[in-house]
mmCIF file with all atom_site columns, C-alpha atoms in Angstrom:
data_model
loop_
_atom_site.group_PDB
_atom_site.id
_atom_site.type_symbol
_atom_site.label_atom_id
_atom_site.label_alt_id
_atom_site.label_comp_id
_atom_site.label_asym_id
_atom_site.label_entity_id
_atom_site.label_seq_id
_atom_site.pdbx_PDB_ins_code
_atom_site.Cartn_x
_atom_site.Cartn_y
_atom_site.Cartn_z
_atom_site.occupancy
_atom_site.B_iso_or_equiv
_atom_site.pdbx_formal_charge
_atom_site.auth_seq_id
_atom_site.auth_comp_id
_atom_site.auth_asym_id
_atom_site.auth_atom_id
_atom_site.pdbx_PDB_model_num
ATOM 1   C CA . UNK P 1 1   ? 92.313  104.294 76.916  1.00 84.00 ? 232 UNK P CA 1
ATOM 2   C CA . UNK P 1 2   ? 94.267  101.073 76.714  1.00 88.00 ? 233 UNK P CA 1
ATOM 3   C CA . UNK P 1 3   ? 92.161  98.026  75.935  1.00 93.00 ? 234 UNK P CA 1
ATOM 4   C CA . UNK P 1 4   ? 93.363  94.478  76.345  1.00 95.00 ? 235 UNK P CA 1
ATOM 5   C CA . UNK P 1 5   ? 91.220  91.738  74.898  1.00 96.00 ? 236 UNK P CA 1
ATOM 6   C CA . UNK P 1 6   ? 91.619  88.017  75.154  1.00 97.00 ? 237 UNK P CA 1
ATOM 7   C CA . UNK P 1 7   ? 90.175  85.419  72.880  1.00 96.00 ? 238 UNK P CA 1
ATOM 8   C CA . UNK P 1 8   ? 88.493  83.125  73.664  1.00 97.00 ? 239 UNK P CA 1
ATOM 9   C CA . UNK P 1 9   ? 86.894  84.049  76.976  1.00 96.00 ? 240 UNK P CA 1
ATOM 10  C CA . UNK P 1 10  ? 86.144  80.429  77.727  1.00 96.00 ? 241 UNK P CA 1
ATOM 11  C CA . UNK P 1 11  ? 87.822  77.346  76.377  1.00 94.00 ? 242 UNK P CA 1
ATOM 12  C CA . UNK P 1 12  ? 86.916  73.754  76.997  1.00 95.00 ? 243 UNK P CA 1
ATOM 13  C CA . UNK P 1 13  ? 89.407  71.312  75.598  1.00 93.00 ? 244 UNK P CA 1
ATOM 14  C CA . UNK P 1 14  ? 90.213  67.664  75.933  1.00 94.00 ? 245 UNK P CA 1
ATOM 15  C CA . UNK P 1 15  ? 93.366  66.354  77.481  1.00 96.00 ? 246 UNK P CA 1
ATOM 16  C CA . UNK P 1 16  ? 96.077  65.858  74.921  1.00 96.00 ? 247 UNK P CA 1
ATOM 17  C CA . UNK P 1 17  ? 94.877  68.581  72.564  1.00 96.00 ? 248 UNK P CA 1
ATOM 18  C CA . UNK P 1 18  ? 96.657  71.760  71.566  1.00 97.00 ? 249 UNK P CA 1
ATOM 19  C CA . UNK P 1 19  ? 95.219  75.241  71.607  1.00 96.00 ? 250 UNK P CA 1
ATOM 20  C CA . UNK P 1 20  ? 96.183  78.907  71.544  1.00 97.00 ? 251 UNK P CA 1
ATOM 21  C CA . UNK P 1 21  ? 94.890  81.829  73.591  1.00 98.00 ? 252 UNK P CA 1
ATOM 22  C CA . UNK P 1 22  ? 95.220  85.259  72.015  1.00 98.00 ? 253 UNK P CA 1
ATOM 23  C CA . UNK P 1 23  ? 95.811  88.598  73.701  1.00 98.00 ? 254 UNK P CA 1
ATOM 24  C CA . UNK P 1 24  ? 95.331  91.776  71.668  1.00 97.00 ? 255 UNK P CA 1
ATOM 25  C CA . UNK P 1 25  ? 96.033  95.253  72.998  1.00 96.00 ? 256 UNK P CA 1
ATOM 26  C CA . UNK P 1 26  ? 95.322  98.693  71.671  1.00 95.00 ? 257 UNK P CA 1
ATOM 27  C CA . UNK P 1 27  ? 98.436  100.761 72.350  1.00 90.00 ? 258 UNK P CA 1
ATOM 28  C CA . UNK P 1 28  ? 102.173 100.456 71.949  1.00 87.00 ? 259 UNK P CA 1
ATOM 29  C CA . UNK P 1 29  ? 103.846 98.303  74.562  1.00 85.00 ? 260 UNK P CA 1
ATOM 30  C CA . UNK P 1 30  ? 107.048 96.308  74.644  1.00 83.00 ? 261 UNK P CA 1
ATOM 31  C CA . UNK P 1 31  ? 106.131 94.410  77.775  1.00 90.00 ? 262 UNK P CA 1
ATOM 32  C CA . UNK P 1 32  ? 103.508 91.798  78.356  1.00 94.00 ? 263 UNK P CA 1
ATOM 33  C CA . UNK P 1 33  ? 102.842 89.413  81.188  1.00 95.00 ? 264 UNK P CA 1
ATOM 34  C CA . UNK P 1 34  ? 100.905 86.186  81.501  1.00 97.00 ? 265 UNK P CA 1
ATOM 35  C CA . UNK P 1 35  ? 99.385  85.111  84.796  1.00 96.00 ? 266 UNK P CA 1
ATOM 36  C CA . UNK P 1 36  ? 97.414  82.111  85.952  1.00 97.00 ? 267 UNK P CA 1
ATOM 37  C CA . UNK P 1 37  ? 94.591  82.273  88.498  1.00 94.00 ? 268 UNK P CA 1
ATOM 38  C CA . UNK P 1 38  ? 92.994  79.239  90.121  1.00 93.00 ? 269 UNK P CA 1
ATOM 39  C CA . UNK P 1 39  ? 89.422  79.620  91.453  1.00 89.00 ? 270 UNK P CA 1
ATOM 40  C CA . UNK P 1 40  ? 89.336  81.708  94.605  1.00 86.00 ? 271 UNK P CA 1
ATOM 41  C CA . UNK P 1 41  ? 93.092  82.229  94.506  1.00 89.00 ? 272 UNK P CA 1
ATOM 42  C CA . UNK P 1 42  ? 95.448  84.979  93.582  1.00 87.00 ? 273 UNK P CA 1
ATOM 43  C CA . UNK P 1 43  ? 97.641  85.308  90.502  1.00 92.00 ? 274 UNK P CA 1
ATOM 44  C CA . UNK P 1 44  ? 100.719 83.298  89.695  1.00 93.00 ? 275 UNK P CA 1
ATOM 45  C CA . UNK P 1 45  ? 103.277 84.755  87.321  1.00 92.00 ? 276 UNK P CA 1
ATOM 46  C CA . UNK P 1 46  ? 103.831 82.565  84.271  1.00 96.00 ? 277 UNK P CA 1
ATOM 47  C CA . UNK P 1 47  ? 105.775 84.592  81.729  1.00 95.00 ? 278 UNK P CA 1
ATOM 48  C CA . UNK P 1 48  ? 107.356 88.002  81.328  1.00 93.00 ? 279 UNK P CA 1
ATOM 49  C CA . UNK P 1 49  ? 107.843 89.056  77.695  1.00 94.00 ? 280 UNK P CA 1
ATOM 50  C CA . UNK P 1 50  ? 110.051 92.098  77.386  1.00 89.00 ? 281 UNK P CA 1
ATOM 51  C CA . UNK P 1 51  ? 110.628 92.645  73.686  1.00 88.00 ? 282 UNK P CA 1
ATOM 52  C CA . UNK P 1 52  ? 109.284 92.091  70.225  1.00 89.00 ? 283 UNK P CA 1
ATOM 53  C CA . UNK P 1 53  ? 109.714 88.497  69.151  1.00 90.00 ? 284 UNK P CA 1
ATOM 54  C CA . UNK P 1 54  ? 110.195 87.233  72.690  1.00 92.00 ? 285 UNK P CA 1
ATOM 55  C CA . UNK P 1 55  ? 109.255 83.598  73.157  1.00 95.00 ? 286 UNK P CA 1
ATOM 56  C CA . UNK P 1 56  ? 109.243 81.751  76.454  1.00 97.00 ? 287 UNK P CA 1
ATOM 57  C CA . UNK P 1 57  ? 108.323 78.191  77.293  1.00 97.00 ? 288 UNK P CA 1
ATOM 58  C CA . UNK P 1 58  ? 107.608 76.410  80.524  1.00 96.00 ? 289 UNK P CA 1
ATOM 59  C CA . UNK P 1 59  ? 106.354 72.864  80.397  1.00 96.00 ? 290 UNK P CA 1
ATOM 60  C CA . UNK P 1 60  ? 103.283 72.656  78.184  1.00 97.00 ? 291 UNK P CA 1
ATOM 61  C CA . UNK P 1 61  ? 102.890 76.425  77.895  1.00 98.00 ? 292 UNK P CA 1
ATOM 62  C CA . UNK P 1 62  ? 104.626 78.698  75.436  1.00 98.00 ? 293 UNK P CA 1
ATOM 63  C CA . UNK P 1 63  ? 104.128 82.448  75.185  1.00 98.00 ? 294 UNK P CA 1
ATOM 64  C CA . UNK P 1 64  ? 105.156 84.822  72.423  1.00 97.00 ? 295 UNK P CA 1
ATOM 65  C CA . UNK P 1 65  ? 104.979 88.549  71.782  1.00 96.00 ? 296 UNK P CA 1
ATOM 66  C CA . UNK P 1 66  ? 104.603 90.492  68.536  1.00 95.00 ? 297 UNK P CA 1
ATOM 67  C CA . UNK P 1 67  ? 104.692 94.166  69.478  1.00 93.00 ? 298 UNK P CA 1
ATOM 68  C CA . UNK P 1 68  ? 104.112 95.339  65.928  1.00 93.00 ? 299 UNK P CA 1
ATOM 69  C CA . UNK P 1 69  ? 100.861 93.412  65.709  1.00 94.00 ? 300 UNK P CA 1
ATOM 70  C CA . UNK P 1 70  ? 100.104 94.201  69.371  1.00 95.00 ? 301 UNK P CA 1
ATOM 71  C CA . UNK P 1 71  ? 99.487  90.529  69.904  1.00 96.00 ? 302 UNK P CA 1
ATOM 72  C CA . UNK P 1 72  ? 100.631 87.903  72.339  1.00 97.00 ? 303 UNK P CA 1
ATOM 73  C CA . UNK P 1 73  ? 99.794  84.233  72.245  1.00 98.00 ? 304 UNK P CA 1
ATOM 74  C CA . UNK P 1 74  ? 99.777  81.547  74.905  1.00 98.00 ? 305 UNK P CA 1
ATOM 75  C CA . UNK P 1 75  ? 100.038 78.136  73.318  1.00 98.00 ? 306 UNK P CA 1
ATOM 76  C CA . UNK P 1 76  ? 99.050  75.014  75.167  1.00 97.00 ? 307 UNK P CA 1
ATOM 77  C CA . UNK P 1 77  ? 100.557 71.738  74.047  1.00 97.00 ? 308 UNK P CA 1
ATOM 78  C CA . UNK P 1 78  ? 99.000  68.383  74.949  1.00 96.00 ? 309 UNK P CA 1
ATOM 79  C CA . UNK P 1 79  ? 96.775  69.837  77.650  1.00 96.00 ? 310 UNK P CA 1
ATOM 80  C CA . UNK P 1 80  ? 96.401  68.131  81.008  1.00 96.00 ? 311 UNK P CA 1
ATOM 81  C CA . UNK P 1 81  ? 93.707  68.624  83.621  1.00 95.00 ? 312 UNK P CA 1
ATOM 82  C CA . UNK P 1 82  ? 96.091  70.499  85.938  1.00 95.00 ? 313 UNK P CA 1
ATOM 83  C CA . UNK P 1 83  ? 96.194  73.355  83.448  1.00 97.00 ? 314 UNK P CA 1
ATOM 84  C CA . UNK P 1 84  ? 92.544  74.166  84.142  1.00 97.00 ? 315 UNK P CA 1
ATOM 85  C CA . UNK P 1 85  ? 92.516  77.769  85.411  1.00 97.00 ? 316 UNK P CA 1
ATOM 86  C CA . UNK P 1 86  ? 91.890  81.310  84.247  1.00 96.00 ? 317 UNK P CA 1
ATOM 87  C CA . UNK P 1 87  ? 94.722  82.877  82.284  1.00 97.00 ? 318 UNK P CA 1
ATOM 88  C CA . UNK P 1 88  ? 95.256  86.617  82.139  1.00 97.00 ? 319 UNK P CA 1
ATOM 89  C CA . UNK P 1 89  ? 97.558  88.662  79.995  1.00 97.00 ? 320 UNK P CA 1
ATOM 90  C CA . UNK P 1 90  ? 98.595  92.085  81.242  1.00 96.00 ? 321 UNK P CA 1
ATOM 91  C CA . UNK P 1 91  ? 100.129 94.947  79.297  1.00 94.00 ? 322 UNK P CA 1
ATOM 92  C CA . UNK P 1 92  ? 102.549 97.520  80.652  1.00 89.00 ? 323 UNK P CA 1
ATOM 93  C CA . UNK P 1 93  ? 102.774 100.500 78.292  1.00 85.00 ? 324 UNK P CA 1
ATOM 94  C CA . UNK P 1 94  ? 104.940 102.528 80.677  1.00 86.00 ? 325 UNK P CA 1
ATOM 95  C CA . UNK P 1 95  ? 107.793 100.051 80.598  1.00 83.00 ? 326 UNK P CA 1
ATOM 96  C CA . UNK P 1 96  ? 108.082 100.198 84.376  1.00 85.00 ? 327 UNK P CA 1
ATOM 97  C CA . UNK P 1 97  ? 106.047 97.094  85.227  1.00 84.00 ? 328 UNK P CA 1
ATOM 98  C CA . UNK P 1 98  ? 103.957 99.283  87.486  1.00 86.00 ? 329 UNK P CA 1
ATOM 99  C CA . UNK P 1 99  ? 100.888 100.159 85.428  1.00 85.00 ? 330 UNK P CA 1
ATOM 100 C CA . UNK P 1 100 ? 99.462  96.846  84.415  1.00 91.00 ? 331 UNK P CA 1
ATOM 101 C CA . UNK P 1 101 ? 96.245  96.690  82.434  1.00 93.00 ? 332 UNK P CA 1
ATOM 102 C CA . UNK P 1 102 ? 94.814  93.220  82.530  1.00 95.00 ? 333 UNK P CA 1
ATOM 103 C CA . UNK P 1 103 ? 93.008  91.403  79.781  1.00 95.00 ? 334 UNK P CA 1
ATOM 104 C CA . UNK P 1 104 ? 89.531  90.005  80.102  1.00 92.00 ? 335 UNK P CA 1
ATOM 105 C CA . UNK P 1 105 ? 90.832  86.578  81.081  1.00 95.00 ? 336 UNK P CA 1
ATOM 106 C CA . UNK P 1 106 ? 90.405  83.178  79.463  1.00 96.00 ? 337 UNK P CA 1
ATOM 107 C CA . UNK P 1 107 ? 88.880  80.434  81.532  1.00 96.00 ? 338 UNK P CA 1
ATOM 108 C CA . UNK P 1 108 ? 90.404  77.150  80.468  1.00 96.00 ? 339 UNK P CA 1
ATOM 109 C CA . UNK P 1 109 ? 88.749  73.873  81.310  1.00 97.00 ? 340 UNK P CA 1
ATOM 110 C CA . UNK P 1 110 ? 90.607  70.706  80.386  1.00 96.00 ? 341 UNK P CA 1
ATOM 111 C CA . UNK P 1 111 ? 88.427  67.643  80.367  1.00 94.00 ? 342 UNK P CA 1
ATOM 112 C CA . UNK P 1 112 ? 89.389  63.997  80.429  1.00 87.00 ? 343 UNK P CA 1
ATOM 113 C CA . UNK R 2 1   ? 109.251 84.469  93.070  1.00 59.00 ? 257 UNK R CA 1
ATOM 114 C CA . UNK R 2 2   ? 108.695 87.034  95.786  1.00 69.00 ? 258 UNK R CA 1
ATOM 115 C CA . UNK R 2 3   ? 106.325 86.309  98.654  1.00 87.00 ? 259 UNK R CA 1
ATOM 116 C CA . UNK R 2 4   ? 103.411 88.550  99.524  1.00 91.00 ? 260 UNK R CA 1
ATOM 117 C CA . UNK R 2 5   ? 100.902 87.878  102.268 1.00 93.00 ? 261 UNK R CA 1
ATOM 118 C CA . UNK R 2 6   ? 97.517  89.422  102.972 1.00 95.00 ? 262 UNK R CA 1
ATOM 119 C CA . UNK R 2 7   ? 95.384  89.508  106.063 1.00 96.00 ? 263 UNK R CA 1
ATOM 120 C CA . UNK R 2 8   ? 92.606  88.713  106.484 1.00 96.00 ? 264 UNK R CA 1
ATOM 121 C CA . UNK R 2 9   ? 91.932  86.246  103.700 1.00 95.00 ? 265 UNK R CA 1
ATOM 122 C CA . UNK R 2 10  ? 88.233  86.957  103.965 1.00 96.00 ? 266 UNK R CA 1
ATOM 123 C CA . UNK R 2 11  ? 86.046  89.342  105.908 1.00 97.00 ? 267 UNK R CA 1
ATOM 124 C CA . UNK R 2 12  ? 82.322  89.922  106.268 1.00 97.00 ? 268 UNK R CA 1
ATOM 125 C CA . UNK R 2 13  ? 81.145  93.235  107.631 1.00 96.00 ? 269 UNK R CA 1
ATOM 126 C CA . UNK R 2 14  ? 78.018  95.288  108.017 1.00 97.00 ? 270 UNK R CA 1
ATOM 127 C CA . UNK R 2 15  ? 77.266  98.197  105.751 1.00 97.00 ? 271 UNK R CA 1
ATOM 128 C CA . UNK R 2 16  ? 78.713  101.438 107.087 1.00 97.00 ? 272 UNK R CA 1
ATOM 129 C CA . UNK R 2 17  ? 81.663  99.906  108.902 1.00 97.00 ? 273 UNK R CA 1
ATOM 130 C CA . UNK R 2 18  ? 85.320  100.211 107.938 1.00 97.00 ? 274 UNK R CA 1
ATOM 131 C CA . UNK R 2 19  ? 87.594  97.327  107.086 1.00 97.00 ? 275 UNK R CA 1
ATOM 132 C CA . UNK R 2 20  ? 91.390  97.270  107.056 1.00 97.00 ? 276 UNK R CA 1
ATOM 133 C CA . UNK R 2 21  ? 93.322  94.883  104.826 1.00 97.00 ? 277 UNK R CA 1
ATOM 134 C CA . UNK R 2 22  ? 97.031  94.326  105.361 1.00 97.00 ? 278 UNK R CA 1
ATOM 135 C CA . UNK R 2 23  ? 99.542  93.475  102.672 1.00 95.00 ? 279 UNK R CA 1
ATOM 136 C CA . UNK R 2 24  ? 103.011 92.323  103.697 1.00 93.00 ? 280 UNK R CA 1
ATOM 137 C CA . UNK R 2 25  ? 106.087 91.771  101.611 1.00 89.00 ? 281 UNK R CA 1
ATOM 138 C CA . UNK R 2 26  ? 107.778 88.844  103.354 1.00 88.00 ? 282 UNK R CA 1
ATOM 139 C CA . UNK R 2 27  ? 111.088 88.585  101.580 1.00 84.00 ? 283 UNK R CA 1
ATOM 140 C CA . UNK R 2 28  ? 111.632 91.924  99.915  1.00 80.00 ? 284 UNK R CA 1
ATOM 141 C CA . UNK R 2 29  ? 111.658 95.545  100.932 1.00 83.00 ? 285 UNK R CA 1
ATOM 142 C CA . UNK R 2 30  ? 108.992 97.070  98.769  1.00 82.00 ? 286 UNK R CA 1
ATOM 143 C CA . UNK R 2 31  ? 108.988 100.823 98.300  1.00 84.00 ? 287 UNK R CA 1
ATOM 144 C CA . UNK R 2 32  ? 106.044 100.402 95.983  1.00 89.00 ? 288 UNK R CA 1
ATOM 145 C CA . UNK R 2 33  ? 103.049 98.143  96.304  1.00 92.00 ? 289 UNK R CA 1
ATOM 146 C CA . UNK R 2 34  ? 99.855  97.976  94.285  1.00 95.00 ? 290 UNK R CA 1
ATOM 147 C CA . UNK R 2 35  ? 96.221  97.415  95.153  1.00 97.00 ? 291 UNK R CA 1
ATOM 148 C CA . UNK R 2 36  ? 93.791  95.778  92.752  1.00 96.00 ? 292 UNK R CA 1
ATOM 149 C CA . UNK R 2 37  ? 90.124  94.927  92.874  1.00 96.00 ? 293 UNK R CA 1
ATOM 150 C CA . UNK R 2 38  ? 88.517  91.998  91.115  1.00 93.00 ? 294 UNK R CA 1
ATOM 151 C CA . UNK R 2 39  ? 84.772  91.510  90.826  1.00 90.00 ? 295 UNK R CA 1
ATOM 152 C CA . UNK R 2 40  ? 83.430  87.968  90.308  1.00 87.00 ? 296 UNK R CA 1
ATOM 153 C CA . UNK R 2 41  ? 84.332  86.524  86.928  1.00 85.00 ? 297 UNK R CA 1
ATOM 154 C CA . UNK R 2 42  ? 85.997  89.771  85.898  1.00 90.00 ? 298 UNK R CA 1
ATOM 155 C CA . UNK R 2 43  ? 89.513  90.963  85.410  1.00 92.00 ? 299 UNK R CA 1
ATOM 156 C CA . UNK R 2 44  ? 91.728  92.853  87.826  1.00 93.00 ? 300 UNK R CA 1
ATOM 157 C CA . UNK R 2 45  ? 91.529  96.611  87.990  1.00 94.00 ? 301 UNK R CA 1
ATOM 158 C CA . UNK R 2 46  ? 94.370  98.651  89.426  1.00 94.00 ? 302 UNK R CA 1
ATOM 159 C CA . UNK R 2 47  ? 93.043  100.872 92.207  1.00 96.00 ? 303 UNK R CA 1
ATOM 160 C CA . UNK R 2 48  ? 96.147  102.608 93.477  1.00 95.00 ? 304 UNK R CA 1
ATOM 161 C CA . UNK R 2 49  ? 99.888  102.556 93.819  1.00 94.00 ? 305 UNK R CA 1
ATOM 162 C CA . UNK R 2 50  ? 101.122 102.617 97.385  1.00 91.00 ? 306 UNK R CA 1
ATOM 163 C CA . UNK R 2 51  ? 104.397 104.439 97.994  1.00 87.00 ? 307 UNK R CA 1
ATOM 164 C CA . UNK R 2 52  ? 106.402 103.961 101.182 1.00 86.00 ? 308 UNK R CA 1
ATOM 165 C CA . UNK R 2 53  ? 106.541 107.158 103.194 1.00 85.00 ? 309 UNK R CA 1
ATOM 166 C CA . UNK R 2 54  ? 104.375 109.198 100.853 1.00 86.00 ? 310 UNK R CA 1
ATOM 167 C CA . UNK R 2 55  ? 100.849 109.482 99.538  1.00 89.00 ? 311 UNK R CA 1
ATOM 168 C CA . UNK R 2 56  ? 99.345  106.802 97.376  1.00 92.00 ? 312 UNK R CA 1
ATOM 169 C CA . UNK R 2 57  ? 98.582  107.439 93.737  1.00 94.00 ? 313 UNK R CA 1
ATOM 170 C CA . UNK R 2 58  ? 95.009  106.584 92.845  1.00 96.00 ? 314 UNK R CA 1
ATOM 171 C CA . UNK R 2 59  ? 93.672  105.543 89.468  1.00 94.00 ? 315 UNK R CA 1
ATOM 172 C CA . UNK R 2 60  ? 90.959  107.555 87.819  1.00 93.00 ? 316 UNK R CA 1
ATOM 173 C CA . UNK R 2 61  ? 87.557  106.890 89.320  1.00 93.00 ? 317 UNK R CA 1
ATOM 174 C CA . UNK R 2 62  ? 88.857  105.478 92.613  1.00 95.00 ? 318 UNK R CA 1
ATOM 175 C CA . UNK R 2 63  ? 87.793  107.531 95.617  1.00 94.00 ? 319 UNK R CA 1
ATOM 176 C CA . UNK R 2 64  ? 90.842  108.217 97.743  1.00 93.00 ? 320 UNK R CA 1
ATOM 177 C CA . UNK R 2 65  ? 88.737  109.174 100.759 1.00 95.00 ? 321 UNK R CA 1
ATOM 178 C CA . UNK R 2 66  ? 86.932  105.871 100.613 1.00 96.00 ? 322 UNK R CA 1
ATOM 179 C CA . UNK R 2 67  ? 89.923  103.641 100.006 1.00 97.00 ? 323 UNK R CA 1
ATOM 180 C CA . UNK R 2 68  ? 92.597  104.816 102.410 1.00 96.00 ? 324 UNK R CA 1
ATOM 181 C CA . UNK R 2 69  ? 96.083  103.515 101.759 1.00 95.00 ? 325 UNK R CA 1
ATOM 182 C CA . UNK R 2 70  ? 98.958  103.668 104.187 1.00 91.00 ? 326 UNK R CA 1
ATOM 183 C CA . UNK R 2 71  ? 102.456 102.418 103.425 1.00 90.00 ? 327 UNK R CA 1
ATOM 184 C CA . UNK R 2 72  ? 104.310 103.124 106.627 1.00 82.00 ? 328 UNK R CA 1
ATOM 185 C CA . UNK R 2 73  ? 107.143 100.651 106.226 1.00 87.00 ? 329 UNK R CA 1
ATOM 186 C CA . UNK R 2 74  ? 109.004 98.813  103.500 1.00 87.00 ? 330 UNK R CA 1
ATOM 187 C CA . UNK R 2 75  ? 107.142 95.601  104.262 1.00 89.00 ? 331 UNK R CA 1
ATOM 188 C CA . UNK R 2 76  ? 103.594 96.714  105.018 1.00 92.00 ? 332 UNK R CA 1
ATOM 189 C CA . UNK R 2 77  ? 100.870 98.486  103.102 1.00 94.00 ? 333 UNK R CA 1
ATOM 190 C CA . UNK R 2 78  ? 97.289  98.720  104.338 1.00 95.00 ? 334 UNK R CA 1
ATOM 191 C CA . UNK R 2 79  ? 94.032  99.403  102.524 1.00 97.00 ? 335 UNK R CA 1
ATOM 192 C CA . UNK R 2 80  ? 91.103  100.620 104.580 1.00 97.00 ? 336 UNK R CA 1
ATOM 193 C CA . UNK R 2 81  ? 87.687  100.529 102.999 1.00 97.00 ? 337 UNK R CA 1
ATOM 194 C CA . UNK R 2 82  ? 85.778  103.224 104.869 1.00 97.00 ? 338 UNK R CA 1
ATOM 195 C CA . UNK R 2 83  ? 82.012  103.188 105.319 1.00 96.00 ? 339 UNK R CA 1
ATOM 196 C CA . UNK R 2 84  ? 81.762  100.040 103.268 1.00 97.00 ? 340 UNK R CA 1
ATOM 197 C CA . UNK R 2 85  ? 78.664  99.329  101.209 1.00 96.00 ? 341 UNK R CA 1
ATOM 198 C CA . UNK R 2 86  ? 77.502  96.168  99.443  1.00 96.00 ? 342 UNK R CA 1
ATOM 199 C CA . UNK R 2 87  ? 78.870  97.436  96.136  1.00 95.00 ? 343 UNK R CA 1
ATOM 200 C CA . UNK R 2 88  ? 82.357  97.390  97.693  1.00 96.00 ? 344 UNK R CA 1
ATOM 201 C CA . UNK R 2 89  ? 82.132  93.620  98.018  1.00 96.00 ? 345 UNK R CA 1
ATOM 202 C CA . UNK R 2 90  ? 84.976  92.293  95.941  1.00 96.00 ? 346 UNK R CA 1
ATOM 203 C CA . UNK R 2 91  ? 88.273  90.430  95.928  1.00 95.00 ? 347 UNK R CA 1
ATOM 204 C CA . UNK R 2 92  ? 91.102  92.801  96.855  1.00 97.00 ? 348 UNK R CA 1
ATOM 205 C CA . UNK R 2 93  ? 94.607  91.812  95.829  1.00 96.00 ? 349 UNK R CA 1
ATOM 206 C CA . UNK R 2 94  ? 97.895  93.526  96.534  1.00 96.00 ? 350 UNK R CA 1
ATOM 207 C CA . UNK R 2 95  ? 101.204 93.066  94.764  1.00 94.00 ? 351 UNK R CA 1
ATOM 208 C CA . UNK R 2 96  ? 104.729 94.261  94.875  1.00 90.00 ? 352 UNK R CA 1
ATOM 209 C CA . UNK R 2 97  ? 107.283 94.784  92.172  1.00 87.00 ? 353 UNK R CA 1
ATOM 210 C CA . UNK R 2 98  ? 110.517 92.813  91.999  1.00 84.00 ? 354 UNK R CA 1
ATOM 211 C CA . UNK R 2 99  ? 112.685 93.668  89.008  1.00 83.00 ? 355 UNK R CA 1
ATOM 212 C CA . UNK R 2 100 ? 110.328 93.382  86.018  1.00 81.00 ? 356 UNK R CA 1
ATOM 213 C CA . UNK R 2 101 ? 107.498 91.399  87.568  1.00 86.00 ? 357 UNK R CA 1
ATOM 214 C CA . UNK R 2 102 ? 104.638 92.040  89.943  1.00 90.00 ? 358 UNK R CA 1
ATOM 215 C CA . UNK R 2 103 ? 104.054 89.312  92.506  1.00 91.00 ? 359 UNK R CA 1
ATOM 216 C CA . UNK R 2 104 ? 100.609 89.063  93.972  1.00 93.00 ? 360 UNK R CA 1
ATOM 217 C CA . UNK R 2 105 ? 99.292  88.337  97.417  1.00 93.00 ? 361 UNK R CA 1
ATOM 218 C CA . UNK R 2 106 ? 96.666  85.655  98.038  1.00 93.00 ? 362 UNK R CA 1
ATOM 219 C CA . UNK R 2 107 ? 93.843  88.191  98.065  1.00 94.00 ? 363 UNK R CA 1
ATOM 220 C CA . UNK R 2 108 ? 91.173  89.248  100.551 1.00 96.00 ? 364 UNK R CA 1
ATOM 221 C CA . UNK R 2 109 ? 87.534  88.562  99.860  1.00 96.00 ? 365 UNK R CA 1
ATOM 222 C CA . UNK R 2 110 ? 85.347  91.315  101.279 1.00 97.00 ? 366 UNK R CA 1
ATOM 223 C CA . UNK R 2 111 ? 81.614  90.822  101.665 1.00 97.00 ? 367 UNK R CA 1
ATOM 224 C CA . UNK R 2 112 ? 79.570  93.759  102.863 1.00 97.00 ? 368 UNK R CA 1
ATOM 225 C CA . UNK R 2 113 ? 76.090  92.911  104.101 1.00 96.00 ? 369 UNK R CA 1
#
C-alpha cells in the first residue's frame, strides 16, 4: 500500500522567514503534485512535477522532486500571511494522473 | 486551469435519506472524473473514478451500492449517497483530469443528522 507522509503536520512561522515542507512516499513514482487548500475550500493546483530532478517555482514557493529518494520538498521563501493554508502533496504511481494518493497535509500558519 | 463546479455546496439531511451531488466540468469535456471524500482535518481519499457512458470504478472499501455514480454526459457526473448515515458526513470533492493535472471542484459539505 502506498503511503505518503508529510512533515511537519503543522507549521507556524513568522512573516519573512523561510521554511521547507517535506513529502515522503513509499513506492516508485515519477509524478508528484502539490496542492493548496484554504479552510472550507477545495484544492488549488500549485505544481506538477513530472520527472526526477524537476524544480518549479511560483512566487515565494518552490517545489522539487527526487524520485530516487522518494522525496519532494516545498520551500517557502520570505513567508507572507497570504500563504497560510493547508498544503498537500499527492503521488501518482500509475503515471496517468488518475490515481492520486494524497499526503497527510501540512497546515501552515504565517503570523505577523 | 480547468473549471469544475459542484452543486450543492452544502447539504443537511436526515439519516436514511438519499442525497445527490452534481459535478460539472464547465470548460472541458471530461470522459473521466473523480470523486474524493475528506473528513475534517484529514487528507483526501479517492472513492471512485467516474467514466462517461460506463460503470464507475470504485476504490477498495468503498461500497458501490451506497455511493452511486452516474456519468451520463461529458460534462456531468453525479454521486448519490443512498440511505445516508451520520458517519457519511464529510466533504465530497470531485475533479477532472486535463492533460497531467487534476482540477478540483469547490466541494460539497454533507451533514447527516
